mmCIF file of C-alpha atoms in Angstrom:
data_model
loop_
_atom_site.group_PDB
_atom_site.id
_atom_site.type_symbol
_atom_site.label_atom_id
_atom_site.label_comp_id
_atom_site.label_asym_id
_atom_site.label_seq_id
_atom_site.Cartn_x
_atom_site.Cartn_y
_atom_site.Cartn_z
ATOM 1 C CA MET F 1 -37.289 20.185 -5.447
ATOM 2 C CA THR F 2 -34.534 20.954 -3.359
ATOM 3 C CA SER F 3 -31.781 22.822 -5.456
ATOM 4 C CA PHE F 4 -28.631 22.251 -5.178
ATOM 5 C CA ASP F 5 -24.926 24.544 -5.711
ATOM 6 C CA ARG F 6 -21.579 23.902 -6.436
ATOM 7 C CA ARG F 7 -20.242 23.814 -2.832
ATOM 8 C CA ASP F 8 -23.509 20.064 -3.035
ATOM 9 C CA LEU F 9 -21.880 19.095 -6.356
ATOM 10 C CA GLY F 10 -18.188 19.046 -4.474
ATOM 11 C CA LEU F 11 -19.165 16.542 -1.334
ATOM 12 C CA LEU F 12 -20.863 14.785 -3.837
ATOM 13 C CA LEU F 13 -17.830 13.941 -5.922
ATOM 14 C CA LEU F 14 -15.390 13.798 -2.269
ATOM 15 C CA ARG F 15 -18.136 11.415 -1.024
ATOM 16 C CA LEU F 16 -17.972 8.947 -4.189
ATOM 17 C CA GLY F 17 -14.068 9.421 -5.169
ATOM 18 C CA THR F 18 -13.020 8.405 -1.300
ATOM 19 C CA GLY F 19 -16.313 6.348 -0.125
ATOM 20 C CA GLY F 20 -15.175 4.297 -3.495
ATOM 21 C CA VAL F 21 -12.050 4.209 -2.343
ATOM 22 C CA LEU F 22 -12.149 2.968 0.964
ATOM 23 C CA ALA F 23 -14.528 0.441 0.168
ATOM 24 C CA ALA F 24 -12.596 -0.384 -2.685
ATOM 25 C CA HIS F 25 -9.455 -1.664 -0.008
ATOM 26 C CA GLY F 26 -11.414 -3.266 2.399
ATOM 27 C CA THR F 27 -13.065 -5.371 -0.337
ATOM 28 C CA GLN F 28 -9.659 -6.924 -0.616
ATOM 29 C CA LYS F 29 -9.475 -7.551 2.963
ATOM 30 C CA LEU F 30 -12.539 -8.993 3.439
ATOM 31 C CA PHE F 31 -13.195 -11.184 0.169
ATOM 32 C CA GLY F 32 -9.362 -10.298 -1.560
ATOM 33 C CA TRP F 33 -10.714 -8.451 -5.119
ATOM 34 C CA PHE F 34 -8.705 -6.519 -6.614
ATOM 35 C CA GLY F 35 -5.687 -8.624 -6.177
ATOM 36 C CA GLY F 36 -5.806 -8.276 -2.284
ATOM 37 C CA HIS F 37 -5.675 -11.328 -0.055
ATOM 38 C CA GLY F 38 -9.310 -11.399 1.464
ATOM 39 C CA LEU F 39 -9.287 -12.630 5.178
ATOM 40 C CA LYS F 40 -6.617 -15.283 5.414
ATOM 41 C CA GLY F 41 -4.423 -13.146 3.964
ATOM 42 C CA THR F 42 -4.280 -9.743 5.438
ATOM 43 C CA GLY F 43 -4.721 -11.307 9.051
ATOM 44 C CA ALA F 44 -1.247 -13.331 8.515
ATOM 45 C CA PHE F 45 -0.190 -9.164 7.919
ATOM 46 C CA MET F 46 -2.100 -7.750 10.507
ATOM 47 C CA GLU F 47 -0.662 -10.358 12.657
ATOM 48 C CA SER F 48 2.908 -9.159 11.555
ATOM 49 C CA VAL F 49 2.507 -5.423 11.504
ATOM 50 C CA GLY F 50 1.557 -6.234 15.486
ATOM 51 C CA TYR F 51 -1.662 -5.876 15.277
ATOM 52 C CA THR F 52 -3.071 -8.927 17.309
ATOM 53 C CA PRO F 53 -5.316 -11.221 16.756
ATOM 54 C CA GLY F 54 -4.471 -11.527 12.937
ATOM 55 C CA LYS F 55 -8.236 -12.349 11.294
ATOM 56 C CA ALA F 56 -10.135 -9.495 14.093
ATOM 57 C CA SER F 57 -8.349 -7.306 13.280
ATOM 58 C CA ALA F 58 -8.235 -8.052 9.647
ATOM 59 C CA THR F 59 -12.552 -7.763 10.106
ATOM 60 C CA ALA F 60 -12.083 -4.971 12.670
ATOM 61 C CA ALA F 61 -10.162 -3.229 9.444
ATOM 62 C CA GLY F 62 -12.167 -4.102 6.413
ATOM 63 C CA LEU F 63 -15.801 -3.453 7.597
ATOM 64 C CA ALA F 64 -14.647 0.504 8.834
ATOM 65 C CA GLU F 65 -13.450 0.721 4.911
ATOM 66 C CA THR F 66 -15.559 -1.553 3.240
ATOM 67 C CA GLY F 67 -18.958 0.050 5.624
ATOM 68 C CA GLY F 68 -17.751 2.975 6.115
ATOM 69 C CA GLY F 69 -16.251 3.746 2.320
ATOM 70 C CA ALA F 70 -20.320 2.177 0.508
ATOM 71 C CA LEU F 71 -21.982 4.925 3.304
ATOM 72 C CA LEU F 72 -19.715 8.016 3.173
ATOM 73 C CA ALA F 73 -20.153 7.644 -0.777
ATOM 74 C CA LEU F 74 -23.841 7.217 -0.164
ATOM 75 C CA GLY F 75 -23.498 10.160 2.433
ATOM 76 C CA LEU F 76 -25.127 8.012 3.898
ATOM 77 C CA ALA F 77 -24.979 8.820 8.439
ATOM 78 C CA THR F 78 -21.733 10.118 7.261
ATOM 79 C CA PRO F 79 -20.451 11.044 10.781
ATOM 80 C CA ALA F 80 -20.302 7.189 11.326
ATOM 81 C CA ALA F 81 -18.803 6.211 7.772
ATOM 82 C CA GLY F 82 -16.466 9.399 7.978
ATOM 83 C CA ALA F 83 -15.121 7.203 11.453
ATOM 84 C CA ALA F 84 -14.874 4.572 10.856
ATOM 85 C CA ALA F 85 -12.545 5.272 7.767
ATOM 86 C CA ALA F 86 -10.861 7.428 8.887
ATOM 87 C CA GLY F 87 -10.351 5.384 12.322
ATOM 88 C CA ALA F 88 -9.012 2.962 9.536
ATOM 89 C CA MET F 89 -6.732 4.502 8.849
ATOM 90 C CA GLY F 90 -5.423 5.824 11.422
ATOM 91 C CA GLY F 91 -4.003 1.672 12.203
ATOM 92 C CA ALA F 92 -2.389 1.424 8.844
ATOM 93 C CA THR F 93 -0.704 5.386 9.099
ATOM 94 C CA ALA F 94 0.918 4.335 12.843
ATOM 95 C CA ILE F 95 2.178 0.881 9.777
ATOM 96 C CA HIS F 96 4.037 2.841 7.903
ATOM 97 C CA ALA F 97 4.657 6.126 9.875
ATOM 98 C CA PRO F 98 8.074 4.049 10.442
ATOM 99 C CA ASN F 99 8.882 4.729 6.008
ATOM 100 C CA GLY F 100 8.379 7.992 6.263
ATOM 101 C CA PHE F 101 5.375 10.914 5.074
ATOM 102 C CA PHE F 102 5.958 9.645 1.310
ATOM 103 C CA ASN F 103 4.043 6.113 -0.096
ATOM 104 C CA ALA F 104 6.287 5.667 -2.973
ATOM 105 C CA GLU F 105 8.632 5.268 0.515
ATOM 106 C CA GLY F 106 6.364 2.456 1.485
ATOM 107 C CA GLY F 107 4.889 6.645 3.809
ATOM 108 C CA TYR F 108 1.803 6.656 5.271
ATOM 109 C CA GLU F 109 1.106 9.518 2.775
ATOM 110 C CA TYR F 110 -1.525 8.060 0.976
ATOM 111 C CA ALA F 111 -3.474 6.481 4.841
ATOM 112 C CA ALA F 112 -3.268 10.146 6.024
ATOM 113 C CA THR F 113 -4.882 11.159 3.890
ATOM 114 C CA LEU F 114 -8.232 9.017 2.356
ATOM 115 C CA GLY F 115 -8.389 9.551 6.736
ATOM 116 C CA LEU F 116 -8.351 12.861 6.562
ATOM 117 C CA ALA F 117 -11.239 13.189 3.220
ATOM 118 C CA ALA F 118 -13.444 10.381 5.824
ATOM 119 C CA ALA F 119 -13.073 13.267 8.819
ATOM 120 C CA GLY F 120 -13.167 15.499 6.807
ATOM 121 C CA LEU F 121 -16.700 14.697 4.780
ATOM 122 C CA ALA F 122 -18.303 13.466 8.493
ATOM 123 C CA VAL F 123 -17.126 17.375 9.665
ATOM 124 C CA ALA F 124 -18.483 18.631 6.754
ATOM 125 C CA GLY F 125 -21.017 16.749 6.316
ATOM 126 C CA PRO F 126 -22.788 14.961 2.352
ATOM 127 C CA GLY F 127 -23.830 17.809 0.711
ATOM 128 C CA ARG F 128 -27.670 17.815 -0.094
ATOM 129 C CA LEU F 129 -27.177 14.874 -2.656
ATOM 130 C CA SER F 130 -26.905 12.079 -0.080
ATOM 131 C CA LEU F 131 -29.240 10.084 1.401
ATOM 132 C CA ASP F 132 -29.067 11.238 4.448
ATOM 133 C CA HIS F 133 -30.413 14.970 3.139
ATOM 134 C CA ALA F 134 -33.233 12.602 1.645
ATOM 135 C CA PHE F 135 -33.352 11.543 4.353
ATOM 136 C CA HIS F 136 -33.679 14.914 6.312
ATOM 137 C CA HIS F 137 -30.754 13.961 8.330
ATOM 138 C CA VAL F 138 -31.852 11.287 10.773
ATOM 139 C CA VAL F 139 -29.116 9.149 11.057
ATOM 140 C CA ASP F 140 -26.806 12.586 10.874
ATOM 141 C CA ARG F 141 -27.501 15.079 13.160
ATOM 142 C CA GLY F 142 -24.635 17.422 15.249
ATOM 143 C CA TRP F 143 -24.715 15.701 17.919
ATOM 144 C CA MET F 144 -23.321 12.193 15.688
ATOM 145 C CA VAL F 145 -20.036 14.462 15.037
ATOM 146 C CA PRO F 146 -18.041 14.800 17.827
ATOM 147 C CA ALA F 147 -19.141 11.947 19.563
ATOM 148 C CA ALA F 148 -17.784 9.811 16.380
ATOM 149 C CA LEU F 149 -14.861 11.102 15.517
ATOM 150 C CA ALA F 150 -14.040 10.507 19.460
ATOM 151 C CA GLY F 151 -15.310 7.202 20.165
ATOM 152 C CA THR F 152 -12.603 6.397 16.885
ATOM 153 C CA ALA F 153 -10.109 8.514 17.996
ATOM 154 C CA ALA F 154 -10.319 7.471 21.816
ATOM 155 C CA VAL F 155 -11.006 3.569 20.252
ATOM 156 C CA THR F 156 -7.791 3.172 17.062
ATOM 157 C CA ALA F 157 -5.851 4.928 20.295
ATOM 158 C CA VAL F 158 -6.006 1.970 22.111
ATOM 159 C CA VAL F 159 -4.952 -0.010 19.416
ATOM 160 C CA VAL F 160 -2.772 1.399 17.864
ATOM 161 C CA GLY F 161 -1.544 1.810 21.011
ATOM 162 C CA LEU F 162 -1.352 -1.749 22.198
ATOM 163 C CA ARG F 163 0.159 -2.292 18.985
ATOM 164 C CA ASN F 164 2.993 0.317 19.207
ATOM 165 C CA GLN F 165 3.599 -1.994 22.587
ATOM 166 C CA ARG F 166 3.524 -5.853 20.530
ATOM 167 C CA VAL F 167 6.023 -3.840 18.034
ATOM 168 C CA ARG F 168 8.706 -2.026 20.746
ATOM 169 C CA LYS F 169 8.689 -5.262 23.059
ATOM 170 C CA GLU F 170 9.288 -7.292 19.663
ATOM 171 C CA LYS F 171 12.016 -5.385 18.530
ATOM 172 C CA GLU F 172 13.764 -5.116 22.593
ATOM 173 C CA GLY F 173 16.001 -8.650 22.196
ATOM 174 C CA GLU F 174 17.240 -6.568 18.880
ATOM 175 C CA GLN F 175 19.977 -5.693 18.456
ATOM 176 C CA GLU F 176 21.559 -4.084 15.395
ATOM 177 C CA ALA F 177 25.053 -4.916 14.006
ATOM 178 C CA LEU F 178 27.603 -2.585 15.510
ATOM 179 C CA PHE F 179 29.194 -2.189 11.956
ATOM 180 C CA GLU F 180 29.178 -2.957 8.663
ATOM 181 C CA GLU F 181 30.204 -5.903 7.116
#
């Protein structure tokens, strides 16, 4: 039997907390659980903030959050799971960035924290209290970390970049009031 130390326990707690929150958040999008709006409502929201097509965007975000979160909690395929979840949170951060940092003001604090925690777990690994460890790290190899993070970063940059272009284009025709009433 392999022993574990406090680092392993800390990684387990971080994985369970971060992964559980992400998985729950994703099921709101996919299934409407926990007060969520499901694919239809989330798709309409995604469309309204520039992620088109909305339903496909909601599905991708929901799968990345639910799947990435569940796999993080289990400590399975940790590099891919952490990268997928971090990418989804990168997309969420882009929506909230105009509102500043703090969540209370509608800012990106929450999304960024979840994304950084997921990316940190992808890099640090799951620890010995994980399915990756039980399965001898078959889907948690060192080379997978930079590959998963680089691939996800590239896809996220393209998706967010296209979204930002759409949002800027929509605002081009708008003019702000010159004088307050």
